[in-house]
mmCIF file of C-alpha atoms in Angstrom:
data_model
loop_
_atom_site.group_PDB
_atom_site.id
_atom_site.type_symbol
_atom_site.label_atom_id
_atom_site.label_comp_id
_atom_site.label_asym_id
_atom_site.label_seq_id
_atom_site.Cartn_x
_atom_site.Cartn_y
_atom_site.Cartn_z
ATOM 1 C CA MET O 101 55.735 -17.555 -49.964
ATOM 2 C CA ALA O 102 57.241 -20.951 -50.129
ATOM 3 C CA SER O 103 57.843 -21.348 -46.407
ATOM 4 C CA ASP O 104 56.325 -20.139 -43.130
ATOM 5 C CA LYS O 105 58.928 -17.392 -42.976
ATOM 6 C CA ILE O 106 58.114 -13.983 -44.323
ATOM 7 C CA ASP O 107 60.160 -12.883 -47.251
ATOM 8 C CA LEU O 108 60.651 -9.117 -47.402
ATOM 9 C CA GLN O 109 60.986 -9.198 -51.154
ATOM 10 C CA GLU O 110 57.623 -10.849 -51.477
ATOM 11 C CA ILE O 111 56.083 -8.274 -49.143
ATOM 12 C CA GLN O 112 57.552 -5.535 -51.341
ATOM 13 C CA GLN O 113 55.961 -7.184 -54.355
ATOM 14 C CA LEU O 114 52.588 -7.197 -52.605
ATOM 15 C CA ILE O 115 52.917 -3.525 -51.736
ATOM 16 C CA ALA O 116 53.879 -2.789 -55.326
ATOM 17 C CA LEU O 117 50.761 -4.580 -56.545
ATOM 18 C CA VAL O 118 48.595 -2.539 -54.176
ATOM 19 C CA GLU O 119 50.200 0.667 -55.445
ATOM 20 C CA LYS O 120 50.083 -0.267 -59.081
ATOM 21 C CA TYR O 121 46.418 -1.236 -59.168
ATOM 22 C CA GLY O 122 45.193 1.152 -56.482
ATOM 23 C CA LEU O 123 43.902 -1.703 -54.359
ATOM 24 C CA ALA O 124 42.379 -1.038 -50.971
ATOM 25 C CA GLU O 125 43.443 -4.404 -49.641
ATOM 26 C CA LEU O 126 45.339 -7.470 -50.756
ATOM 27 C CA SER O 127 45.556 -10.695 -48.818
ATOM 28 C CA VAL O 128 47.759 -13.673 -49.572
ATOM 29 C CA SER O 129 47.540 -16.874 -47.576
ATOM 30 C CA GLU O 130 49.865 -19.789 -47.634
ATOM 31 C CA LYS O 131 50.241 -22.575 -45.087
ATOM 32 C CA SER O 132 50.037 -21.011 -41.633
ATOM 33 C CA LEU O 133 50.525 -17.410 -42.658
ATOM 34 C CA THR O 134 48.247 -14.758 -44.034
ATOM 35 C CA VAL O 135 49.630 -11.394 -45.080
ATOM 36 C CA THR O 136 47.217 -8.547 -45.687
ATOM 37 C CA VAL O 137 48.281 -5.222 -47.151
ATOM 38 C CA ARG O 138 45.669 -2.504 -46.763
ATOM 39 C CA ASN O 139 46.106 0.748 -48.563
ATOM 40 C CA ALA O 140 43.194 2.558 -46.979
ATOM 41 C CA GLN O 141 44.107 1.813 -43.401
ATOM 42 C CA GLU O 142 47.800 1.649 -44.102
ATOM 43 C CA THR O 143 48.414 -1.559 -42.228
ATOM 44 C CA VAL O 144 50.077 -4.820 -42.836
ATOM 45 C CA GLU O 145 48.556 -7.657 -40.895
ATOM 46 C CA ILE O 146 50.144 -10.985 -40.340
ATOM 47 C CA GLU O 147 47.908 -13.664 -39.020
ATOM 48 C CA GLU O 148 49.633 -16.640 -37.530
ATOM 49 C CA LEU O 149 47.354 -19.621 -37.691
ATOM 50 C CA GLU O 150 49.680 -21.647 -35.580
ATOM 51 C CA ALA O 151 50.961 -20.505 -32.246
ATOM 52 C CA ALA O 152 54.541 -20.006 -33.380
ATOM 53 C CA PRO O 153 56.037 -16.624 -32.492
ATOM 54 C CA VAL O 154 56.741 -14.258 -35.366
ATOM 55 C CA THR O 155 58.767 -11.671 -33.557
ATOM 56 C CA ARG O 156 61.659 -11.347 -35.930
ATOM 57 C CA PRO O 157 59.625 -11.121 -39.132
ATOM 58 C CA ARG O 158 57.395 -8.448 -37.602
ATOM 59 C CA ALA O 159 60.394 -6.385 -36.672
ATOM 60 C CA ALA O 160 61.677 -6.742 -40.185
ATOM 61 C CA LEU O 161 58.349 -5.645 -41.563
ATOM 62 C CA ALA O 162 58.311 -2.608 -39.359
ATOM 63 C CA ARG O 163 61.673 -1.477 -40.734
ATOM 64 C CA ARG O 164 60.563 -2.110 -44.283
ATOM 65 C CA THR O 165 57.302 -0.252 -43.986
ATOM 66 C CA ALA O 166 58.917 2.656 -42.210
ATOM 67 C CA ALA O 167 61.331 3.074 -45.088
ATOM 68 C CA SER O 168 58.771 2.710 -47.802
ATOM 69 C CA ALA O 169 56.430 5.453 -48.825
ATOM 70 C CA PRO O 170 52.944 4.825 -50.125
ATOM 71 C CA PRO O 171 51.240 2.717 -49.162
ATOM 72 C CA SER O 172 52.742 3.225 -45.745
ATOM 73 C CA ALA O 173 52.179 0.299 -43.465
ATOM 74 C CA ALA O 174 52.201 -0.340 -39.735
ATOM 75 C CA VAL O 175 52.386 -3.685 -38.073
ATOM 76 C CA GLN O 176 49.424 -4.831 -36.056
ATOM 77 C CA GLN O 177 49.907 -7.307 -33.260
ATOM 78 C CA PRO O 178 48.676 -10.720 -34.278
ATOM 79 C CA GLU O 179 45.825 -11.991 -32.176
ATOM 80 C CA ARG O 180 47.093 -13.855 -29.185
ATOM 81 C CA PRO O 181 45.219 -16.613 -27.442
ATOM 82 C CA THR O 182 42.936 -15.354 -24.715
ATOM 83 C CA VAL O 183 41.450 -17.137 -21.763
ATOM 84 C CA PRO O 184 37.890 -16.428 -20.652
ATOM 85 C CA LEU O 185 37.142 -15.372 -17.105
ATOM 86 C CA VAL O 186 33.741 -16.854 -16.412
ATOM 87 C CA SER O 187 31.054 -15.940 -13.931
ATOM 88 C CA PRO O 188 31.109 -18.197 -10.876
ATOM 89 C CA MET O 189 27.370 -17.774 -10.401
ATOM 90 C CA THR O 190 24.183 -16.425 -11.855
ATOM 91 C CA GLY O 191 23.511 -12.839 -10.856
ATOM 92 C CA VAL O 192 23.834 -9.194 -11.774
ATOM 93 C CA PHE O 193 27.333 -8.225 -12.840
ATOM 94 C CA TYR O 194 28.885 -4.924 -11.800
ATOM 95 C CA THR O 195 32.133 -3.444 -13.026
ATOM 96 C CA SER O 196 32.598 -1.177 -9.995
ATOM 97 C CA PRO O 197 31.927 -1.462 -6.251
ATOM 98 C CA SER O 198 29.370 1.366 -6.382
ATOM 99 C CA PRO O 199 27.820 3.501 -9.113
ATOM 100 C CA ASP O 200 30.160 6.428 -8.461
ATOM 101 C CA ALA O 201 33.308 4.403 -7.841
ATOM 102 C CA PRO O 202 36.002 3.720 -10.428
ATOM 103 C CA VAL O 203 35.773 0.409 -12.269
ATOM 104 C CA PHE O 204 37.696 -2.515 -10.832
ATOM 105 C CA VAL O 205 39.662 -3.087 -14.037
ATOM 106 C CA GLU O 206 39.894 -1.729 -17.554
ATOM 107 C CA PRO O 207 40.909 -3.307 -20.858
ATOM 108 C CA GLY O 208 44.636 -3.124 -21.408
ATOM 109 C CA GLU O 209 45.354 -3.379 -17.709
ATOM 110 C CA VAL O 210 47.552 -6.149 -16.392
ATOM 111 C CA ILE O 211 45.681 -8.142 -13.763
ATOM 112 C CA ARG O 212 46.932 -10.790 -11.406
ATOM 113 C CA VAL O 213 45.539 -13.909 -9.818
ATOM 114 C CA GLY O 214 43.157 -13.064 -6.996
ATOM 115 C CA GLN O 215 42.618 -9.469 -8.054
ATOM 116 C CA THR O 216 38.981 -8.378 -7.897
ATOM 117 C CA VAL O 217 37.734 -7.761 -11.416
ATOM 118 C CA GLY O 218 34.008 -7.404 -10.783
ATOM 119 C CA LEU O 219 31.092 -7.877 -8.455
ATOM 120 C CA ILE O 220 28.130 -10.199 -8.777
ATOM 121 C CA GLU O 221 24.920 -9.717 -6.858
ATOM 122 C CA ALA O 222 22.506 -12.567 -6.370
ATOM 123 C CA MET O 223 19.729 -12.197 -3.834
ATOM 124 C CA LYS O 224 21.542 -9.268 -2.261
ATOM 125 C CA VAL O 225 24.675 -11.283 -1.687
ATOM 126 C CA PHE O 226 27.517 -9.295 -3.162
ATOM 127 C CA SER O 227 30.409 -11.507 -4.173
ATOM 128 C CA GLU O 228 33.662 -10.179 -5.505
ATOM 129 C CA VAL O 229 34.906 -11.927 -8.618
ATOM 130 C CA PRO O 230 38.601 -12.673 -8.327
ATOM 131 C CA SER O 231 40.697 -13.277 -11.419
ATOM 132 C CA GLU O 232 41.929 -16.827 -11.729
ATOM 133 C CA ILE O 233 44.665 -15.889 -14.142
ATOM 134 C CA SER O 234 47.377 -13.309 -14.517
ATOM 135 C CA GLY O 235 47.633 -11.421 -17.755
ATOM 136 C CA ARG O 236 46.474 -8.501 -19.786
ATOM 137 C CA LEU O 237 42.756 -7.796 -19.806
ATOM 138 C CA VAL O 238 41.756 -7.732 -23.452
ATOM 139 C CA GLU O 239 38.000 -7.279 -23.295
ATOM 140 C CA ILE O 240 35.143 -6.975 -20.820
ATOM 141 C CA ARG O 241 32.341 -8.952 -22.410
ATOM 142 C CA ALA O 242 29.639 -8.600 -19.743
ATOM 143 C CA GLN O 243 27.910 -5.246 -19.471
ATOM 144 C CA ASN O 244 27.614 -3.400 -16.194
ATOM 145 C CA GLY O 245 24.248 -4.209 -14.612
ATOM 146 C CA ALA O 246 23.558 -7.166 -16.871
ATOM 147 C CA LEU O 247 22.263 -10.512 -15.691
ATOM 148 C CA VAL O 248 24.929 -13.150 -16.252
ATOM 149 C CA GLN O 249 24.647 -16.899 -15.989
ATOM 150 C CA ALA O 250 27.041 -19.182 -14.149
ATOM 151 C CA GLY O 251 29.837 -20.106 -16.560
ATOM 152 C CA GLU O 252 29.184 -17.155 -18.876
ATOM 153 C CA THR O 253 32.269 -15.330 -20.105
ATOM 154 C CA LEU O 254 32.775 -12.049 -18.284
ATOM 155 C CA MET O 255 36.165 -11.054 -19.661
ATOM 156 C CA LEU O 256 38.947 -12.179 -21.964
ATOM 157 C CA VAL O 257 42.485 -12.221 -20.649
ATOM 158 C CA GLU O 258 45.717 -12.683 -22.544
ATOM 159 C CA PRO O 259 47.814 -14.815 -20.218
ATOM 160 C CA MET O 260 51.233 -13.488 -19.314
ATOM 161 C CA GLU O 261 53.880 -15.623 -17.769
ATOM 162 C CA GLY O 262 55.598 -14.243 -14.737
ATOM 163 C CA THR O 263 53.046 -11.516 -14.139
ATOM 164 C CA GLU O 264 53.575 -10.289 -10.653
ATOM 165 C CA GLU O 265 52.027 -7.747 -8.450
ATOM 166 C CA MET B 49 25.730 -24.581 7.469
ATOM 167 C CA SER B 50 28.251 -23.050 9.789
ATOM 168 C CA ASP B 51 31.619 -24.040 11.075
ATOM 169 C CA VAL B 52 30.696 -22.225 14.266
ATOM 170 C CA SER B 53 29.782 -25.295 16.280
ATOM 171 C CA ALA B 54 26.680 -25.450 18.430
ATOM 172 C CA SER B 55 28.879 -25.046 21.498
ATOM 173 C CA ASP B 56 30.317 -21.780 20.178
ATOM 174 C CA LYS B 57 27.795 -19.308 21.384
ATOM 175 C CA LEU B 58 27.619 -16.253 19.180
ATOM 176 C CA PRO B 59 29.222 -13.846 19.215
ATOM 177 C CA VAL B 60 32.668 -15.247 19.966
ATOM 178 C CA GLU B 61 33.928 -11.683 20.319
ATOM 179 C CA VAL B 62 32.346 -8.231 20.166
ATOM 180 C CA VAL B 63 34.161 -5.132 19.023
ATOM 181 C CA ARG B 64 32.106 -2.211 20.242
ATOM 182 C CA VAL B 65 32.565 1.261 18.819
ATOM 183 C CA SER B 66 30.662 4.472 19.404
ATOM 184 C CA SER B 67 30.850 5.703 15.856
ATOM 185 C CA ILE B 68 32.335 4.198 12.714
ATOM 186 C CA ASP B 69 32.112 4.657 8.985
ATOM 187 C CA SER B 70 30.738 1.165 8.351
ATOM 188 C CA THR B 71 30.605 -1.859 10.636
ATOM 189 C CA SER B 72 30.924 -4.199 7.648
ATOM 190 C CA SER B 73 33.964 -2.441 6.222
ATOM 191 C CA TYR B 74 35.648 -2.548 9.608
ATOM 192 C CA LEU B 75 34.784 -6.203 10.171
ATOM 193 C CA ALA B 76 36.053 -7.084 6.694
ATOM 194 C CA GLN B 77 39.410 -5.604 7.698
ATOM 195 C CA LEU B 78 39.397 -7.576 10.938
ATOM 196 C CA VAL B 79 38.555 -10.809 9.102
ATOM 197 C CA ALA B 80 41.312 -10.190 6.592
ATOM 198 C CA SER B 81 43.665 -9.769 9.552
ATOM 199 C CA GLY B 82 42.606 -13.083 11.055
ATOM 200 C CA ALA B 83 39.597 -12.302 13.264
ATOM 201 C CA ARG B 84 37.654 -15.421 14.224
ATOM 202 C CA VAL B 85 34.408 -16.445 12.622
ATOM 203 C CA GLY B 86 31.682 -15.263 14.956
ATOM 204 C CA THR B 87 33.362 -11.912 15.630
ATOM 205 C CA ALA B 88 30.877 -9.042 15.646
ATOM 206 C CA VAL B 89 31.233 -5.290 15.332
ATOM 207 C CA ILE B 90 28.508 -3.172 16.941
ATOM 208 C CA ALA B 91 28.344 0.577 16.478
ATOM 209 C CA GLY B 92 26.227 3.293 18.038
ATOM 210 C CA GLU B 93 26.364 5.229 14.799
ATOM 211 C CA GLN B 94 27.558 4.710 11.249
ATOM 212 C CA THR B 95 28.863 7.733 9.419
ATOM 213 C CA SER B 96 29.048 6.017 6.020
ATOM 214 C CA GLY B 97 26.705 3.080 6.378
ATOM 215 C CA ARG B 98 26.483 1.099 3.182
ATOM 216 C CA GLY B 99 23.455 -0.315 1.499
ATOM 217 C CA GLN B 100 23.623 -2.341 -1.636
ATOM 218 C CA LEU B 101 26.312 -1.415 -4.131
ATOM 219 C CA GLY B 102 27.882 0.935 -1.672
ATOM 220 C CA ARG B 103 24.869 3.227 -1.668
ATOM 221 C CA PRO B 104 24.505 5.201 1.548
ATOM 222 C CA TRP B 105 22.258 3.695 4.214
ATOM 223 C CA HIS B 106 20.558 6.210 6.504
ATOM 224 C CA SER B 107 22.408 5.478 9.752
ATOM 225 C CA PRO B 108 21.360 7.763 12.611
ATOM 226 C CA ARG B 109 21.875 7.112 16.314
ATOM 227 C CA GLY B 110 19.152 5.003 17.824
ATOM 228 C CA ALA B 111 19.374 2.304 15.178
ATOM 229 C CA PHE B 112 20.945 -1.102 15.705
ATOM 230 C CA PHE B 113 24.091 -1.564 13.637
ATOM 231 C CA LEU B 114 25.854 -4.883 13.724
ATOM 232 C CA SER B 115 28.089 -6.856 11.419
ATOM 233 C CA ILE B 116 29.100 -10.412 12.151
ATOM 234 C CA ALA B 117 31.393 -12.851 10.353
ATOM 235 C CA LEU B 118 29.614 -16.115 9.608
ATOM 236 C CA THR B 119 30.443 -19.054 7.432
ATOM 237 C CA GLY B 120 28.346 -21.138 5.141
ATOM 238 C CA ALA B 121 28.788 -22.990 1.905
ATOM 239 C CA ASP B 122 25.480 -21.550 0.746
ATOM 240 C CA PRO B 123 25.135 -17.862 1.618
ATOM 241 C CA ARG B 124 21.440 -18.030 0.735
ATOM 242 C CA CYS B 125 20.910 -19.673 4.123
ATOM 243 C CA LEU B 126 22.177 -16.436 5.659
ATOM 244 C CA VAL B 127 20.299 -14.236 3.185
ATOM 245 C CA PHE B 128 16.963 -15.693 4.219
ATOM 246 C CA GLY B 129 17.861 -16.697 7.763
ATOM 247 C CA LEU B 130 19.093 -13.392 9.173
ATOM 248 C CA PRO B 131 15.918 -11.436 8.304
ATOM 249 C CA VAL B 132 13.947 -14.073 10.211
ATOM 250 C CA VAL B 133 16.277 -13.605 13.177
ATOM 251 C CA LEU B 134 15.770 -9.832 13.044
ATOM 252 C CA ALA B 135 12.003 -10.104 12.587
ATOM 253 C CA ARG B 136 11.814 -12.409 15.613
ATOM 254 C CA THR B 137 13.905 -9.936 17.596
ATOM 255 C CA LEU B 138 11.583 -7.066 16.679
ATOM 256 C CA ARG B 139 8.593 -9.159 17.671
ATOM 257 C CA SER B 140 10.022 -10.189 21.016
ATOM 258 C CA VAL B 141 11.578 -6.876 22.064
ATOM 259 C CA CYS B 142 9.288 -4.323 20.426
ATOM 260 C CA ASN B 143 6.088 -6.363 20.103
ATOM 261 C CA LEU B 144 5.935 -5.491 16.412
ATOM 262 C CA GLN B 145 4.392 -7.659 13.696
ATOM 263 C CA ALA B 146 7.562 -7.600 11.606
ATOM 264 C CA GLY B 147 7.744 -9.628 8.419
ATOM 265 C CA CYS B 148 10.215 -10.324 5.649
ATOM 266 C CA ARG B 149 10.378 -9.223 2.027
ATOM 267 C CA TRP B 150 12.443 -10.900 -0.670
ATOM 268 C CA PRO B 151 15.212 -11.491 -0.236
ATOM 269 C CA ASN B 152 16.531 -9.819 2.892
ATOM 270 C CA ASP B 153 14.369 -6.889 3.978
ATOM 271 C CA ILE B 154 12.523 -6.675 7.270
ATOM 272 C CA VAL B 155 9.250 -4.791 6.940
ATOM 273 C CA VAL B 156 6.308 -3.563 8.966
ATOM 274 C CA ASP B 157 3.149 -2.861 6.972
ATOM 275 C CA GLY B 158 5.198 -2.777 3.796
ATOM 276 C CA ARG B 159 7.658 -0.223 5.080
ATOM 277 C CA LYS B 160 11.243 -1.200 5.554
ATOM 278 C CA ILE B 161 12.419 -1.284 9.144
ATOM 279 C CA GLY B 162 15.640 -3.188 8.659
ATOM 280 C CA GLY B 163 17.906 -4.865 6.165
ATOM 281 C CA VAL B 164 20.720 -7.321 5.814
ATOM 282 C CA LEU B 165 23.681 -6.929 3.491
ATOM 283 C CA ILE B 166 25.934 -9.899 2.862
ATOM 284 C CA GLU B 167 29.327 -9.537 1.274
ATOM 285 C CA SER B 168 32.122 -11.934 0.540
ATOM 286 C CA SER B 169 35.276 -11.535 2.588
ATOM 287 C CA ALA B 170 38.954 -12.092 2.001
ATOM 288 C CA ARG B 171 38.510 -15.641 3.324
ATOM 289 C CA GLN B 172 36.794 -18.456 1.481
ATOM 290 C CA SER B 173 33.226 -19.115 2.682
ATOM 291 C CA VAL B 174 33.420 -16.421 5.356
ATOM 292 C CA TRP B 175 30.686 -13.846 4.876
ATOM 293 C CA ILE B 176 30.377 -10.376 6.312
ATOM 294 C CA VAL B 177 26.755 -10.127 7.418
ATOM 295 C CA GLY B 178 25.720 -6.544 8.026
ATOM 296 C CA CYS B 179 22.449 -5.856 9.864
ATOM 297 C CA GLY B 180 20.729 -2.523 10.301
ATOM 298 C CA VAL B 181 17.435 -2.089 12.153
ATOM 299 C CA ASN B 182 15.654 1.193 12.762
ATOM 300 C CA VAL B 183 14.859 0.625 16.413
ATOM 301 C CA ASN B 184 14.794 4.045 18.069
ATOM 302 C CA VAL B 185 14.934 6.270 14.996
ATOM 303 C CA SER B 186 12.510 9.138 15.465
ATOM 304 C CA GLU B 187 12.337 10.493 11.923
ATOM 305 C CA PHE B 188 13.543 9.943 8.385
ATOM 306 C CA PRO B 189 14.509 12.234 5.542
ATOM 307 C CA GLU B 190 11.519 13.179 3.440
ATOM 308 C CA ASP B 191 12.435 10.913 0.545
ATOM 309 C CA LEU B 192 12.389 7.870 2.850
ATOM 310 C CA ARG B 193 9.241 8.590 4.856
ATOM 311 C CA GLY B 194 6.915 6.626 2.619
ATOM 312 C CA SER B 195 9.077 3.553 2.443
ATOM 313 C CA ALA B 196 10.862 3.401 5.821
ATOM 314 C CA THR B 197 9.766 3.138 9.422
ATOM 315 C CA SER B 198 11.167 2.422 12.874
ATOM 316 C CA ALA B 199 10.086 0.571 15.987
ATOM 317 C CA LEU B 200 9.813 3.913 17.795
ATOM 318 C CA ILE B 201 7.541 5.362 15.120
ATOM 319 C CA GLU B 202 5.382 2.227 15.073
ATOM 320 C CA THR B 203 5.046 1.733 18.845
ATOM 321 C CA GLY B 204 5.754 5.150 20.328
ATOM 322 C CA HIS B 205 8.159 3.541 22.776
ATOM 323 C CA VAL B 206 11.928 3.566 23.040
ATOM 324 C CA ALA B 207 13.300 0.037 23.155
ATOM 325 C CA PRO B 208 16.552 -0.694 25.016
ATOM 326 C CA LEU B 209 19.413 -1.618 22.684
ATOM 327 C CA GLU B 210 21.713 -2.997 25.390
ATOM 328 C CA GLY B 211 21.218 -4.853 28.641
ATOM 329 C CA ALA B 212 19.516 -8.103 29.562
ATOM 330 C CA ASP B 213 16.214 -7.130 27.947
ATOM 331 C CA GLY B 214 17.789 -5.195 25.131
ATOM 332 C CA PHE B 215 17.656 -5.627 21.375
ATOM 333 C CA GLU B 216 21.262 -6.806 21.133
ATOM 334 C CA GLU B 217 20.870 -9.580 23.695
ATOM 335 C CA ALA B 218 17.650 -10.777 22.086
ATOM 336 C CA PHE B 219 19.238 -10.700 18.641
ATOM 337 C CA PHE B 220 22.066 -12.993 19.676
ATOM 338 C CA ALA B 221 19.625 -15.326 21.428
ATOM 339 C CA HIS B 222 17.545 -15.631 18.259
ATOM 340 C CA LEU B 223 20.690 -15.941 16.124
ATOM 341 C CA ASN B 224 21.996 -18.809 18.256
ATOM 342 C CA GLU B 225 18.604 -20.461 18.148
ATOM 343 C CA PHE B 226 18.587 -20.197 14.360
ATOM 344 C CA ILE B 227 22.172 -21.388 13.858
ATOM 345 C CA CYS B 228 21.540 -24.437 16.029
ATOM 346 C CA SER B 229 18.211 -25.340 14.454
ATOM 347 C CA PRO B 230 17.907 -28.134 11.880
ATOM 348 C CA ASP B 231 16.173 -25.613 9.591
ATOM 349 C CA ALA B 232 19.425 -23.687 9.192
ATOM 350 C CA ARG B 233 21.336 -26.594 7.662
ATOM 351 C CA HIS B 234 19.682 -26.540 4.263
ATOM 352 C CA LEU B 235 18.195 -23.880 2.030
ATOM 353 C CA SER B 236 14.864 -25.704 1.906
ATOM 354 C CA GLY B 237 14.582 -25.548 5.697
ATOM 355 C CA VAL B 238 15.565 -21.878 5.825
ATOM 356 C CA LEU B 239 13.076 -21.024 3.080
ATOM 357 C CA THR B 240 10.288 -22.872 4.886
ATOM 358 C CA LEU B 241 11.045 -20.805 7.962
ATOM 359 C CA TRP B 242 11.361 -17.592 5.967
ATOM 360 C CA ARG B 243 8.037 -18.157 4.171
ATOM 361 C CA SER B 244 6.214 -18.062 7.481
ATOM 362 C CA PHE B 245 7.371 -14.424 7.759
ATOM 363 C CA ASP B 246 7.055 -13.567 4.072
ATOM 364 C CA THR B 247 5.094 -10.573 2.817
ATOM 365 C CA THR B 248 6.479 -10.631 -0.718
ATOM 366 C CA ALA B 249 3.639 -12.307 -2.630
ATOM 367 C CA GLY B 250 1.204 -9.737 -3.934
ATOM 368 C CA SER B 251 3.712 -6.889 -3.871
ATOM 369 C CA LEU B 252 4.289 -4.700 -6.875
ATOM 370 C CA VAL B 253 7.886 -4.186 -7.808
ATOM 371 C CA ARG B 254 9.734 -2.162 -10.401
ATOM 372 C CA VAL B 255 12.462 -4.133 -12.143
ATOM 373 C CA ARG B 256 15.286 -2.144 -13.716
ATOM 374 C CA ARG B 257 17.669 -3.782 -16.124
ATOM 375 C CA GLN B 258 20.261 -1.577 -17.752
ATOM 376 C CA GLU B 259 18.181 0.592 -20.095
ATOM 377 C CA THR B 260 14.773 -1.014 -19.498
ATOM 378 C CA GLU B 261 12.361 -1.146 -16.595
ATOM 379 C CA GLY B 262 8.874 -2.406 -15.873
ATOM 380 C CA VAL B 263 6.445 -2.945 -13.007
ATOM 381 C CA VAL B 264 5.499 -6.532 -12.251
ATOM 382 C CA GLU B 265 3.742 -8.435 -9.493
ATOM 383 C CA ALA B 266 5.768 -10.549 -7.091
ATOM 384 C CA VAL B 267 4.114 -13.946 -7.020
ATOM 385 C CA ALA B 268 6.279 -16.291 -4.971
ATOM 386 C CA VAL B 269 9.783 -17.345 -4.028
ATOM 387 C CA ASP B 270 10.829 -20.641 -5.551
ATOM 388 C CA GLY B 271 12.814 -23.473 -4.027
ATOM 389 C CA MET B 272 16.103 -21.938 -5.128
ATOM 390 C CA GLY B 273 15.277 -18.712 -3.339
ATOM 391 C CA ARG B 274 14.548 -16.851 -6.561
ATOM 392 C CA LEU B 275 11.711 -14.377 -6.913
ATOM 393 C CA VAL B 276 8.965 -15.336 -9.332
ATOM 394 C CA THR B 277 7.210 -12.359 -10.894
ATOM 395 C CA LYS B 278 4.209 -12.082 -13.164
ATOM 396 C CA ASP B 279 3.644 -9.572 -15.914
ATOM 397 C CA GLY B 280 0.275 -10.226 -17.490
ATOM 398 C CA GLU B 281 0.427 -13.868 -18.474
ATOM 399 C CA GLU B 282 4.202 -14.069 -18.384
ATOM 400 C CA PHE B 283 6.155 -15.370 -15.453
ATOM 401 C CA GLU B 284 9.787 -14.571 -14.864
ATOM 402 C CA VAL B 285 12.376 -15.609 -12.324
ATOM 403 C CA VAL B 286 14.438 -12.816 -10.776
ATOM 404 C CA VAL B 287 17.841 -13.420 -9.215
ATOM 405 C CA GLY B 288 19.335 -9.955 -8.964
ATOM 406 C CA ALA B 289 17.650 -8.068 -6.142
ATOM 407 C CA SER B 290 19.742 -4.974 -6.797
ATOM 408 C CA THR B 291 17.520 -4.230 -9.785
ATOM 409 C CA LEU B 292 14.300 -3.950 -7.754
ATOM 410 C CA GLU B 293 12.289 -1.127 -6.231
ATOM 411 C CA TRP B 294 9.312 -2.163 -4.112
ATOM 412 C CA LEU B 295 6.156 -0.158 -4.811
ATOM 413 C CA ARG B 296 3.245 -1.856 -3.073
ATOM 414 C CA ALA B 297 3.308 -4.176 -0.100
ATOM 415 C CA GLY B 298 1.962 -7.673 -0.008
ATOM 416 C CA PRO B 299 -0.247 -8.993 2.794
ATOM 417 C CA ALA B 300 1.102 -9.249 6.329
ATOM 418 C CA PRO B 301 2.242 -12.655 7.564
ATOM 419 C CA HIS B 302 -0.211 -14.608 9.653
ATOM 420 C CA ILE B 303 1.975 -15.531 12.607
#
């Protein structure tokens, strides 16, 4: 791949190599792009090392892989930058307001600024943890009932512009 | 510690209800709607009284249920201050040797007679302070009998909740005294006051953390308000009180 753009012909060549030699996985990296073709999991991953969007090439890949037979390939979303939501204090972290209540938030959910995402108890003071960012909750790092330190990452959020209630 | 000035006698307003699900939940709604700091909700009965983490708090008639909105940059001043206020009220109204147990229990001979639950509100630095004291409770469910008591059970006398000599009036008098005292302005002062009522040291406590638990001895409360425990030769500092179950009482306070 001579440039940062993805060349469908080159992707086809990679897939052909995987087929021909029965490879489980083949990765090629050049400049800011890494393309991985996995036969076993039937995926094509594109890792963007820089923050440039790759919307059009992904769409092109999806059409190509849909039309091609083995190894069939699906496009995985490239990892997007996430922002940590950190604990404002040291205490015991809870994911729900009471043991029998539903959790405040779940991964995949879109959260907004000010929304309660957890509860922290320190010396029997129960403080709601509001989100300081709007976006999609990617991961809850802190376990329910675990002691967390001030500044420790509780959750990872993928920021979304224009997220509204 | 409070933006309720010394001239603002507490409470600034009382919302009195005969029966309610939870005084704190109701007050939180009022605060979110703009109720003034110093507003209190007093109920004759709670139908869904909340303890920590929303667990049910045994809330029969005869107990004192109050929630009040107070401010403070450091809620620990309220955590340790309000149990002192309630212990003083029990001493003055019911002539009971009430003490405190880390961080916010009120106890008599190691049995819990009252508690304080502090929750953040919709407004910055405004805290919903919920107080429950078993004043005229005549009996408890079997599972609570070993760990809970009431002023009525301890003294054999019914104490008035309202009126000039009642529990409520005395509570607000002690609360105003506390809020206006120099001790209330800093955690160190509040802790010094609280320690004179403390029964924590020498207690045995079960600490539960996710999948593990163990019984340790409560040794002291440090200058940050954290519980120091001892397990054999190892000392540990405990912050999360929601993980504790008290098993054996410490000695009674000496005042």
